Amino acid sequence: MNARRVRLAVLAPLAVSSLALGTVTFSASTAAAASPTCSVRSTDNPRNLLVSGRNFKPNKFVAVTSAGGGVGGVRAGATGRFSLTITDASGTVRARQFGGSAVRCGTAGTGQQDNARKQYREGFRQGFAAVRENCDATQPRQGIAAVDENFRKGFRDGAKLASERFCED
């Protein structure tokens, strides 16, 4: 029993100190991550990009510009985050607060590629589901807006895969 108490007396402070160090490390990494960042993402409208940022100075104006047009501005929220849609952006998109350096958010082409992938995935999902439900389904359901070509290609590929899996020749 005496040896057990000695082991506990040695191991307990080590466990407590490792927890304390873990907390210090976590706090340090959180403080280091406070530099402003932003990103671009496509929207349903191919002419628009959604620009989002975080870790900016709270309640201060943020100017967003792109290399070939597409400008806008918005006030960062109380948490230092913002979200803004810009139209006709091209090239590199940047965000800047007064007195701060410009932060690279991404490129307009990245947002357009993301939109193409998103359209293809949604078309694939709908094509697969439509043919799985009804082997005679060959076209996407038409809505008010024209069907994107990436969506159409995804629909064809999804329908083909579902046909191979679920339909008889």
CSV table of N, CA and C in Angstrom, one decimal:
chain,number,residue,atom,x,y,z
A,1,MET,N,0.8,-1.2,0.0
A,1,MET,CA,0.0,0.0,0.0
A,1,MET,C,0.9,1.3,0.0
A,2,ASN,N,2.0,1.2,0.7
A,2,ASN,CA,2.8,2.4,0.8
A,2,ASN,C,3.4,2.7,-0.6
A,3,ALA,N,3.8,1.7,-1.4
A,3,ALA,CA,4.3,2.0,-2.7
A,3,ALA,C,3.2,2.6,-3.6
A,4,ARG,N,2.0,2.3,-3.4
A,4,ARG,CA,0.9,2.8,-4.2
A,4,ARG,C,0.7,4.3,-3.9
A,5,ARG,N,0.8,4.7,-2.6
A,5,ARG,CA,0.7,6.1,-2.2
A,5,ARG,C,1.8,6.9,-2.8
A,6,VAL,N,3.0,6.3,-2.9
A,6,VAL,CA,4.2,7.0,-3.4
A,6,VAL,C,3.9,7.3,-4.9
A,7,ARG,N,3.4,6.2,-5.6
A,7,ARG,CA,3.2,6.4,-7.1
A,7,ARG,C,2.1,7.5,-7.3
A,8,LEU,N,1.1,7.5,-6.5
A,8,LEU,CA,0.0,8.5,-6.7
A,8,LEU,C,0.6,9.9,-6.4
A,9,ALA,N,1.5,10.0,-5.4
A,9,ALA,CA,2.1,11.3,-5.0
A,9,ALA,C,2.9,11.8,-6.1
A,10,VAL,N,3.6,10.9,-6.9
A,10,VAL,CA,4.4,11.4,-8.0
A,10,VAL,C,3.6,11.7,-9.2
A,11,LEU,N,2.6,10.8,-9.5
A,11,LEU,CA,1.8,11.0,-10.8
A,11,LEU,C,0.8,12.1,-10.7
A,12,ALA,N,0.2,12.4,-9.6
A,12,ALA,CA,-0.8,13.4,-9.5
A,12,ALA,C,-0.3,14.8,-9.9
A,13,PRO,N,0.8,15.3,-9.4
A,13,PRO,CA,1.3,16.6,-9.8
A,13,PRO,C,1.6,16.6,-11.3
A,14,LEU,N,2.1,15.5,-11.9
A,14,LEU,CA,2.4,15.5,-13.3
A,14,LEU,C,1.1,15.7,-14.1
A,15,ALA,N,0.1,15.0,-13.7
A,15,ALA,CA,-1.2,15.1,-14.4
A,15,ALA,C,-1.8,16.5,-14.3
A,16,VAL,N,-1.7,17.1,-13.1
A,16,VAL,CA,-2.2,18.5,-13.0
A,16,VAL,C,-1.4,19.4,-13.8
A,17,SER,N,0.0,19.3,-13.8
A,17,SER,CA,0.8,20.2,-14.5
A,17,SER,C,0.6,20.1,-16.0
A,18,SER,N,0.3,18.9,-16.5
A,18,SER,CA,0.1,18.7,-17.9
A,18,SER,C,-1.2,19.4,-18.3
A,19,LEU,N,-2.2,19.3,-17.4
A,19,LEU,CA,-3.5,20.0,-17.7
A,19,LEU,C,-3.2,21.5,-17.8
A,20,ALA,N,-2.5,22.0,-16.9
A,20,ALA,CA,-2.2,23.5,-16.8
A,20,ALA,C,-1.4,23.9,-18.1
A,21,LEU,N,-0.5,23.1,-18.5
A,21,LEU,CA,0.3,23.5,-19.7
A,21,LEU,C,-0.6,23.4,-20.9
A,22,GLY,N,-1.5,22.4,-21.0
A,22,GLY,CA,-2.4,22.4,-22.1
A,22,GLY,C,-3.3,23.6,-22.2
A,23,THR,N,-3.7,24.1,-21.0
A,23,THR,CA,-4.5,25.3,-21.0
A,23,THR,C,-3.7,26.5,-21.5
A,24,VAL,N,-2.5,26.6,-21.0
A,24,VAL,CA,-1.6,27.7,-21.5
A,24,VAL,C,-1.4,27.7,-23.0
A,25,THR,N,-1.1,26.5,-23.5
A,25,THR,CA,-0.9,26.3,-24.9
A,25,THR,C,-2.1,26.7,-25.7
A,26,PHE,N,-3.3,26.3,-25.3
A,26,PHE,CA,-4.5,26.6,-25.9
A,26,PHE,C,-4.8,28.1,-26.0
A,27,SER,N,-4.5,28.8,-24.9
A,27,SER,CA,-4.7,30.2,-24.8
A,27,SER,C,-3.7,30.9,-25.7
A,28,ALA,N,-2.5,30.4,-25.8
A,28,ALA,CA,-1.5,31.1,-26.7
A,28,ALA,C,-1.9,30.9,-28.1
A,29,SER,N,-2.4,29.8,-28.5
A,29,SER,CA,-2.8,29.6,-29.9
A,29,SER,C,-4.0,30.4,-30.3
A,30,THR,N,-4.9,30.6,-29.3
A,30,THR,CA,-6.1,31.4,-29.6
A,30,THR,C,-5.7,32.9,-29.8
A,31,ALA,N,-4.8,33.4,-29.0
A,31,ALA,CA,-4.3,34.7,-29.2
A,31,ALA,C,-3.6,34.9,-30.5
A,32,ALA,N,-2.8,33.9,-30.9
A,32,ALA,CA,-2.1,34.1,-32.1
A,32,ALA,C,-3.0,34.1,-33.4
A,33,ALA,N,-4.2,33.5,-33.3
A,33,ALA,CA,-5.1,33.4,-34.4
A,33,ALA,C,-5.9,34.7,-34.6
A,34,ALA,N,-5.5,35.8,-34.0
A,34,ALA,CA,-6.4,37.0,-34.1
A,34,ALA,C,-6.1,37.9,-35.3
A,35,SER,N,-5.3,37.5,-36.3
A,35,SER,CA,-5.1,38.3,-37.4
A,35,SER,C,-6.3,38.2,-38.4
A,36,PRO,N,-6.7,39.3,-39.0
A,36,PRO,CA,-7.9,39.2,-39.9
A,36,PRO,C,-7.7,38.3,-41.1
A,37,THR,N,-8.8,37.6,-41.4
A,37,THR,CA,-8.9,36.7,-42.5
A,37,THR,C,-10.2,36.9,-43.2
A,38,CYS,N,-10.2,36.5,-44.5
A,38,CYS,CA,-11.5,36.6,-45.3
A,38,CYS,C,-11.4,35.6,-46.4
A,39,SER,N,-12.6,35.3,-47.0
A,39,SER,CA,-12.7,34.3,-48.0
A,39,SER,C,-13.8,34.8,-49.0
A,40,VAL,N,-13.8,34.2,-50.2
A,40,VAL,CA,-14.8,34.4,-51.2
A,40,VAL,C,-15.5,33.1,-51.5
A,41,ARG,N,-16.8,33.3,-51.8
A,41,ARG,CA,-17.6,32.1,-52.1
A,41,ARG,C,-18.7,32.6,-53.1
A,42,SER,N,-19.0,31.7,-54.0
A,42,SER,CA,-20.0,32.0,-55.0
A,42,SER,C,-21.4,32.1,-54.5
A,43,THR,N,-22.3,32.7,-55.2
A,43,THR,CA,-23.7,32.8,-54.8
A,43,THR,C,-24.5,32.2,-55.9
A,44,ASP,N,-25.8,32.2,-55.8
A,44,ASP,CA,-26.7,31.6,-56.8
A,44,ASP,C,-26.6,32.5,-58.1
A,45,ASN,N,-26.3,33.7,-58.0
A,45,ASN,CA,-26.1,34.6,-59.2
A,45,ASN,C,-24.6,34.5,-59.6
A,46,PRO,N,-24.3,34.1,-60.8
A,46,PRO,CA,-22.9,33.9,-61.2
A,46,PRO,C,-22.1,35.2,-61.2
A,47,ARG,N,-22.8,36.4,-61.2
A,47,ARG,CA,-22.1,37.7,-61.3
A,47,ARG,C,-21.7,38.1,-59.9
A,48,ASN,N,-22.2,37.5,-58.8
A,48,ASN,CA,-22.0,37.9,-57.5
A,48,ASN,C,-21.0,37.0,-56.7
A,49,LEU,N,-20.3,37.6,-55.8
A,49,LEU,CA,-19.4,36.8,-54.9
A,49,LEU,C,-19.8,37.2,-53.4
A,50,LEU,N,-19.8,36.3,-52.5
A,50,LEU,CA,-20.0,36.6,-51.1
A,50,LEU,C,-18.6,36.6,-50.5
A,51,VAL,N,-18.3,37.8,-49.9
A,51,VAL,CA,-17.0,37.9,-49.2
A,51,VAL,C,-17.3,37.9,-47.7
A,52,SER,N,-16.6,37.1,-47.0
A,52,SER,CA,-16.8,37.0,-45.5
A,52,SER,C,-15.5,37.1,-44.8
A,53,GLY,N,-15.5,37.8,-43.7
A,53,GLY,CA,-14.2,38.0,-43.0
A,53,GLY,C,-14.4,37.9,-41.5
A,54,ARG,N,-13.3,37.7,-40.8
A,54,ARG,CA,-13.4,37.6,-39.3
A,54,ARG,C,-12.1,38.1,-38.7
A,55,ASN,N,-12.1,38.4,-37.5
A,55,ASN,CA,-11.0,39.0,-36.7
A,55,ASN,C,-10.6,40.4,-37.2
A,56,PHE,N,-11.6,41.1,-37.8
A,56,PHE,CA,-11.3,42.5,-38.1
A,56,PHE,C,-11.6,43.3,-36.8
A,57,LYS,N,-11.3,44.6,-36.8
A,57,LYS,CA,-11.6,45.5,-35.7
A,57,LYS,C,-13.1,45.6,-35.6
A,58,PRO,N,-13.7,45.4,-34.4
A,58,PRO,CA,-15.1,45.4,-34.3
A,58,PRO,C,-15.7,46.8,-34.6
A,59,ASN,N,-16.9,46.8,-35.2
A,59,ASN,CA,-17.6,48.1,-35.5
A,59,ASN,C,-16.9,49.1,-36.3
A,60,LYS,N,-15.9,48.7,-37.1
A,60,LYS,CA,-15.2,49.5,-38.0
A,60,LYS,C,-15.4,49.2,-39.4
A,61,PHE,N,-15.4,50.2,-40.3
A,61,PHE,CA,-15.7,50.0,-41.7
A,61,PHE,C,-14.6,49.1,-42.4
A,62,VAL,N,-15.1,48.2,-43.3
A,62,VAL,CA,-14.2,47.4,-44.1
A,62,VAL,C,-14.5,47.6,-45.5
A,63,ALA,N,-13.4,48.0,-46.3
A,63,ALA,CA,-13.5,48.2,-47.7
A,63,ALA,C,-13.1,46.9,-48.5
A,64,VAL,N,-13.9,46.5,-49.4
A,64,VAL,CA,-13.6,45.3,-50.2
A,64,VAL,C,-13.5,45.7,-51.6
A,65,THR,N,-12.4,45.3,-52.2
A,65,THR,CA,-12.1,45.6,-53.6
A,65,THR,C,-11.6,44.4,-54.4
A,66,SER,N,-11.8,44.4,-55.7
A,66,SER,CA,-11.3,43.4,-56.5
A,66,SER,C,-10.4,44.0,-57.6
A,67,ALA,N,-9.5,43.3,-58.2
A,67,ALA,CA,-8.5,43.8,-59.1
A,67,ALA,C,-9.2,44.4,-60.3
A,68,GLY,N,-10.3,43.9,-60.8
A,68,GLY,CA,-10.9,44.4,-62.0
A,68,GLY,C,-12.4,44.8,-61.8
A,69,GLY,N,-12.7,45.5,-60.8
A,69,GLY,CA,-14.0,46.0,-60.5
A,69,GLY,C,-14.6,45.3,-59.3
A,70,GLY,N,-15.8,45.5,-59.0
A,70,GLY,CA,-16.5,44.9,-57.9
A,70,GLY,C,-16.0,45.4,-56.6
A,71,VAL,N,-16.6,46.5,-56.1
A,71,VAL,CA,-16.1,47.1,-54.8
A,71,VAL,C,-17.3,47.2,-53.9
A,72,GLY,N,-17.1,47.3,-52.6
A,72,GLY,CA,-18.1,47.4,-51.6
A,72,GLY,C,-17.5,47.7,-50.3
A,73,GLY,N,-18.4,48.0,-49.4
A,73,GLY,CA,-17.9,48.2,-48.0
A,73,GLY,C,-19.0,47.9,-47.0
A,74,VAL,N,-18.6,47.5,-45.8
A,74,VAL,CA,-19.5,47.1,-44.8
A,74,VAL,C,-18.8,47.4,-43.4
A,75,ARG,N,-19.6,47.5,-42.4
A,75,ARG,CA,-19.1,47.7,-41.1
A,75,ARG,C,-19.0,46.3,-40.4
A,76,ALA,N,-17.8,46.0,-39.9
A,76,ALA,CA,-17.6,44.7,-39.2
A,76,ALA,C,-18.5,44.7,-37.9
A,77,GLY,N,-19.0,43.6,-37.6
A,77,GLY,CA,-19.9,43.5,-36.4
A,77,GLY,C,-19.1,43.6,-35.1
A,78,ALA,N,-19.8,43.4,-34.0
A,78,ALA,CA,-19.2,43.6,-32.7
A,78,ALA,C,-18.2,42.5,-32.4
A,79,THR,N,-18.3,41.4,-33.2
A,79,THR,CA,-17.3,40.3,-33.0
A,79,THR,C,-16.2,40.3,-34.0
A,80,GLY,N,-16.2,41.4,-34.9
A,80,GLY,CA,-15.1,41.5,-35.9
A,80,GLY,C,-15.4,40.8,-37.2
A,81,ARG,N,-16.6,40.3,-37.3
A,81,ARG,CA,-17.0,39.5,-38.5
A,81,ARG,C,-17.8,40.4,-39.5
A,82,PHE,N,-17.7,40.1,-40.8
A,82,PHE,CA,-18.5,40.7,-41.8
A,82,PHE,C,-18.9,39.8,-42.9
A,83,SER,N,-19.9,40.1,-43.7
A,83,SER,CA,-20.3,39.4,-44.8
A,83,SER,C,-20.9,40.4,-45.8
A,84,LEU,N,-20.4,40.3,-47.1
A,84,LEU,CA,-20.8,41.3,-48.1
A,84,LEU,C,-20.9,40.6,-49.4
A,85,THR,N,-21.9,41.0,-50.2
A,85,THR,CA,-22.0,40.5,-51.6
A,85,THR,C,-21.5,41.6,-52.5
A,86,ILE,N,-20.6,41.3,-53.4
A,86,ILE,CA,-20.1,42.2,-54.4
A,86,ILE,C,-20.4,41.7,-55.8
A,87,THR,N,-20.6,42.6,-56.7
A,87,THR,CA,-21.1,42.3,-58.1
A,87,THR,C,-19.9,42.6,-59.1
A,88,ASP,N,-19.8,41.7,-60.1
A,88,ASP,CA,-18.9,41.9,-61.2
A,88,ASP,C,-17.4,42.0,-60.7
A,89,ALA,N,-17.1,41.1,-59.8
A,89,ALA,CA,-15.7,41.1,-59.3
A,89,ALA,C,-14.9,40.2,-60.2
A,90,SER,N,-13.6,40.6,-60.4
A,90,SER,CA,-12.7,39.8,-61.2
A,90,SER,C,-11.3,40.0,-60.5
A,91,GLY,N,-10.5,39.0,-60.7
A,91,GLY,CA,-9.1,39.0,-60.2
A,91,GLY,C,-9.1,38.8,-58.7
A,92,THR,N,-8.1,39.3,-58.0
A,92,THR,CA,-7.9,39.1,-56.6
A,92,THR,C,-8.9,40.0,-55.8
A,93,VAL,N,-9.5,39.4,-54.8
A,93,VAL,CA,-10.4,40.2,-53.9
A,93,VAL,C,-9.7,40.4,-52.6
A,94,ARG,N,-9.7,41.7,-52.1
A,94,ARG,CA,-9.0,42.1,-50.9
A,94,ARG,C,-10.0,42.9,-50.0
A,95,ALA,N,-9.7,42.8,-48.6
A,95,ALA,CA,-10.5,43.6,-47.7
A,95,ALA,C,-9.5,44.4,-46.8
A,96,ARG,N,-9.9,45.6,-46.5
A,96,ARG,CA,-8.9,46.5,-45.7
A,96,ARG,C,-9.7,47.4,-44.8
A,97,GLN,N,-9.2,47.5,-43.6
A,97,GLN,CA,-9.8,48.5,-42.7
A,97,GLN,C,-8.8,49.7,-42.6
A,98,PHE,N,-9.4,50.9,-42.3
A,98,PHE,CA,-8.5,52.1,-42.2
A,98,PHE,C,-7.4,51.8,-41.2
A,99,GLY,N,-6.2,52.1,-41.7
A,99,GLY,CA,-5.0,52.0,-40.8
A,99,GLY,C,-4.4,50.6,-40.8
A,100,GLY,N,-5.1,49.6,-41.5
A,100,GLY,CA,-4.6,48.2,-41.5
A,100,GLY,C,-4.1,47.8,-42.8
A,101,SER,N,-3.5,46.7,-42.9
A,101,SER,CA,-3.0,46.2,-44.2
A,101,SER,C,-4.1,45.5,-44.9
A,102,ALA,N,-4.0,45.4,-46.2
A,102,ALA,CA,-5.0,44.6,-47.0
A,102,ALA,C,-4.9,43.1,-46.8
A,103,VAL,N,-6.0,42.5,-46.7
A,103,VAL,CA,-6.0,41.0,-46.5
A,103,VAL,C,-6.6,40.4,-47.8
A,104,ARG,N,-5.8,39.4,-48.3
A,104,ARG,CA,-6.2,38.7,-49.5
A,104,ARG,C,-7.3,37.7,-49.1
A,105,CYS,N,-8.5,37.9,-49.8
A,105,CYS,CA,-9.6,37.0,-49.5
A,105,CYS,C,-9.6,35.8,-50.5
A,106,GLY,N,-9.2,36.0,-51.7
A,106,GLY,CA,-9.2,34.9,-52.7
A,106,GLY,C,-9.4,35.5,-54.1
A,107,THR,N,-9.8,34.8,-55.1
A,107,THR,CA,-10.0,35.3,-56.4
A,107,THR,C,-11.4,35.1,-56.8
A,108,ALA,N,-11.8,35.9,-57.8
A,108,ALA,CA,-13.2,35.8,-58.3
A,108,ALA,C,-13.3,34.4,-59.0
A,109,GLY,N,-12.3,34.0,-59.7
A,109,GLY,CA,-12.3,32.7,-60.3
A,109,GLY,C,-12.5,31.5,-59.4
A,110,THR,N,-12.0,31.6,-58.2
A,110,THR,CA,-12.2,30.6,-57.2
A,110,THR,C,-13.7,30.5,-56.8
A,111,GLY,N,-14.3,31.6,-56.7
A,111,GLY,CA,-15.8,31.6,-56.4
A,111,GLY,C,-16.6,31.0,-57.5
A,112,GLN,N,-16.2,31.4,-58.7
A,112,GLN,CA,-16.9,30.8,-59.9
A,112,GLN,C,-16.7,29.3,-60.0
A,113,GLN,N,-15.5,28.8,-59.7
A,113,GLN,CA,-15.2,27.4,-59.8
A,113,GLN,C,-16.0,26.7,-58.7
A,114,ASP,N,-16.1,27.3,-57.5
A,114,ASP,CA,-16.9,26.7,-56.4
A,114,ASP,C,-18.4,26.6,-56.8
A,115,ASN,N,-18.9,27.6,-57.5
A,115,ASN,CA,-20.2,27.6,-58.0
A,115,ASN,C,-20.5,26.5,-59.0
A,116,ALA,N,-19.5,26.3,-59.9
A,116,ALA,CA,-19.6,25.3,-60.9
A,116,ALA,C,-19.7,23.9,-60.2
A,117,ARG,N,-18.8,23.7,-59.3
A,117,ARG,CA,-18.8,22.4,-58.5
A,117,ARG,C,-20.1,22.2,-57.8
A,118,LYS,N,-20.6,23.3,-57.1
A,118,LYS,CA,-21.8,23.2,-56.4
A,118,LYS,C,-23.0,22.8,-57.3
A,119,GLN,N,-23.0,23.5,-58.5
A,119,GLN,CA,-24.1,23.2,-59.4
A,119,GLN,C,-24.0,21.7,-59.9
A,120,TYR,N,-22.8,21.3,-60.2
A,120,TYR,CA,-22.6,19.9,-60.7
A,120,TYR,C,-23.1,18.9,-59.6
A,121,ARG,N,-22.6,19.1,-58.3
A,121,ARG,CA,-23.0,18.2,-57.3
A,121,ARG,C,-24.5,18.1,-57.1
A,122,GLU,N,-25.2,19.3,-57.1
A,122,GLU,CA,-26.6,19.4,-56.9
A,122,GLU,C,-27.3,18.7,-58.1
A,123,GLY,N,-26.9,18.9,-59.3
A,123,GLY,CA,-27.4,18.2,-60.5
A,123,GLY,C,-27.2,16.7,-60.4
A,124,PHE,N,-26.1,16.2,-59.9
A,124,PHE,CA,-25.8,14.8,-59.8
A,124,PHE,C,-26.7,14.2,-58.8
A,125,ARG,N,-26.9,14.9,-57.6
A,125,ARG,CA,-27.7,14.4,-56.6
A,125,ARG,C,-29.2,14.3,-57.1
A,126,GLN,N,-29.7,15.3,-57.7
A,126,GLN,CA,-31.1,15.2,-58.2
A,126,GLN,C,-31.3,14.2,-59.3
A,127,GLY,N,-30.3,14.1,-60.2
A,127,GLY,CA,-30.4,13.1,-61.3
A,127,GLY,C,-30.4,11.7,-60.8
A,128,PHE,N,-29.5,11.4,-59.8
A,128,PHE,CA,-29.5,10.1,-59.2
A,128,PHE,C,-30.8,9.8,-58.5
A,129,ALA,N,-31.3,10.7,-57.8
A,129,ALA,CA,-32.6,10.5,-57.0
A,129,ALA,C,-33.8,10.4,-58.0
A,130,ALA,N,-33.8,11.1,-59.1
A,130,ALA,CA,-34.9,11.1,-60.0
A,130,ALA,C,-35.0,9.7,-60.7
A,131,VAL,N,-33.8,9.2,-61.1
A,131,VAL,CA,-33.8,7.9,-61.8
A,131,VAL,C,-34.0,6.8,-60.9
A,132,ARG,N,-33.5,6.9,-59.7
A,132,ARG,CA,-33.7,5.9,-58.6
A,132,ARG,C,-35.2,5.7,-58.4
A,133,GLU,N,-35.9,6.9,-58.4
A,133,GLU,CA,-37.4,6.9,-58.1
A,133,GLU,C,-38.2,6.4,-59.4
A,134,ASN,N,-37.7,6.8,-60.5
A,134,ASN,CA,-38.4,6.5,-61.8
A,134,ASN,C,-37.4,6.3,-62.9
A,135,CYS,N,-37.2,5.1,-63.4
A,135,CYS,CA,-36.2,4.8,-64.4
A,135,CYS,C,-36.4,5.6,-65.7
A,136,ASP,N,-37.6,6.2,-65.9
A,136,ASP,CA,-37.9,6.9,-67.2
A,136,ASP,C,-37.5,8.4,-67.1
A,137,ALA,N,-37.1,8.8,-65.9
A,137,ALA,CA,-36.7,10.3,-65.7
A,137,ALA,C,-35.5,10.5,-66.5
A,138,THR,N,-35.5,11.6,-67.4
A,138,THR,CA,-34.4,11.9,-68.2
A,138,THR,C,-34.0,13.3,-68.2
A,139,GLN,N,-34.9,14.2,-67.7
A,139,GLN,CA,-34.6,15.6,-67.6
A,139,GLN,C,-34.8,16.2,-66.2
A,140,PRO,N,-34.0,17.2,-65.8
A,140,PRO,CA,-34.3,17.9,-64.6
A,140,PRO,C,-35.6,18.6,-64.6
A,141,ARG,N,-36.2,18.7,-63.4
A,141,ARG,CA,-37.5,19.5,-63.4
A,141,ARG,C,-37.2,20.9,-63.7
A,142,GLN,N,-37.9,21.5,-64.5
A,142,GLN,CA,-37.7,22.9,-64.9
A,142,GLN,C,-38.4,23.9,-63.9
A,143,GLY,N,-37.6,24.8,-63.4
A,143,GLY,CA,-38.2,25.9,-62.6
A,143,GLY,C,-38.3,27.2,-63.4
A,144,ILE,N,-38.3,28.3,-62.7
A,144,ILE,CA,-38.4,29.6,-63.4
A,144,ILE,C,-37.1,29.9,-64.0
A,145,ALA,N,-36.0,29.7,-63.4
A,145,ALA,CA,-34.6,30.0,-63.9
A,145,ALA,C,-34.1,29.0,-64.8
A,146,ALA,N,-33.3,29.4,-65.8
A,146,ALA,CA,-32.7,28.4,-66.7
A,146,ALA,C,-31.7,27.5,-65.9
A,147,VAL,N,-31.6,26.2,-66.4
A,147,VAL,CA,-30.8,25.3,-65.7
A,147,VAL,C,-29.3,25.5,-66.1
A,148,ASP,N,-28.5,25.6,-65.1
A,148,ASP,CA,-27.0,25.8,-65.3
A,148,ASP,C,-26.5,24.6,-66.1
A,149,GLU,N,-25.5,24.8,-66.9
A,149,GLU,CA,-24.9,23.7,-67.7
A,149,GLU,C,-24.2,22.7,-66.8
A,150,ASN,N,-23.5,23.2,-65.7
A,150,ASN,CA,-22.9,22.3,-64.8
A,150,ASN,C,-23.9,21.4,-64.1
A,151,PHE,N,-25.1,22.0,-63.7
A,151,PHE,CA,-26.1,21.3,-63.1
A,151,PHE,C,-26.6,20.2,-64.1
A,152,ARG,N,-26.8,20.6,-65.4
A,152,ARG,CA,-27.3,19.6,-66.4
A,152,ARG,C,-26.3,18.5,-66.6
A,153,LYS,N,-25.0,18.8,-66.6
A,153,LYS,CA,-24.0,17.7,-66.7
A,153,LYS,C,-24.1,16.8,-65.5
A,154,GLY,N,-24.1,17.4,-64.3
A,154,GLY,CA,-24.2,16.6,-63.1
A,154,GLY,C,-25.5,15.7,-63.1
A,155,PHE,N,-26.6,16.3,-63.6
A,155,PHE,CA,-27.9,15.5,-63.6
A,155,PHE,C,-27.7,14.3,-64.5
A,156,ARG,N,-27.1,14.5,-65.7
A,156,ARG,CA,-26.9,13.4,-66.6
A,156,ARG,C,-26.0,12.3,-66.0
A,157,ASP,N,-24.9,12.7,-65.4
A,157,ASP,CA,-24.0,11.7,-64.8
A,157,ASP,C,-24.7,11.0,-63.6
A,158,GLY,N,-25.4,11.7,-62.8
A,158,GLY,CA,-26.1,11.1,-61.7
A,158,GLY,C,-27.2,10.1,-62.2
A,159,ALA,N,-27.9,10.5,-63.2
A,159,ALA,CA,-29.0,9.7,-63.8
A,159,ALA,C,-28.4,8.4,-64.4
A,160,LYS,N,-27.2,8.6,-65.1
A,160,LYS,CA,-26.6,7.4,-65.7
A,160,LYS,C,-26.1,6.4,-64.6
A,161,LEU,N,-25.5,6.9,-63.5
A,161,LEU,CA,-25.1,6.0,-62.5
A,161,LEU,C,-26.3,5.3,-61.8
A,162,ALA,N,-27.4,6.0,-61.6
A,162,ALA,CA,-28.6,5.4,-61.0
A,162,ALA,C,-29.2,4.4,-61.9
A,163,SER,N,-29.2,4.7,-63.2
A,163,SER,CA,-29.7,3.7,-64.2
A,163,SER,C,-28.9,2.4,-64.2
A,164,GLU,N,-27.6,2.6,-64.1
A,164,GLU,CA,-26.8,1.4,-64.1
A,164,GLU,C,-27.0,0.5,-62.9
A,165,ARG,N,-27.3,1.2,-61.7
A,165,ARG,CA,-27.5,0.5,-60.5
A,165,ARG,C,-28.9,-0.1,-60.3
A,166,PHE,N,-29.9,0.7,-60.7
A,166,PHE,CA,-31.3,0.3,-60.3
A,166,PHE,C,-32.2,-0.1,-61.5
A,167,CYS,N,-31.9,0.2,-62.7
A,167,CYS,CA,-32.8,0.0,-63.8
A,167,CYS,C,-32.3,-1.2,-64.7
A,168,GLU,N,-33.3,-1.9,-65.2
A,168,GLU,CA,-33.0,-3.0,-66.1
A,168,GLU,C,-32.9,-2.5,-67.5
A,169,ASP,N,-32.1,-3.1,-68.3
A,169,ASP,CA,-32.0,-2.7,-69.7
A,169,ASP,C,-33.1,-3.0,-70.5
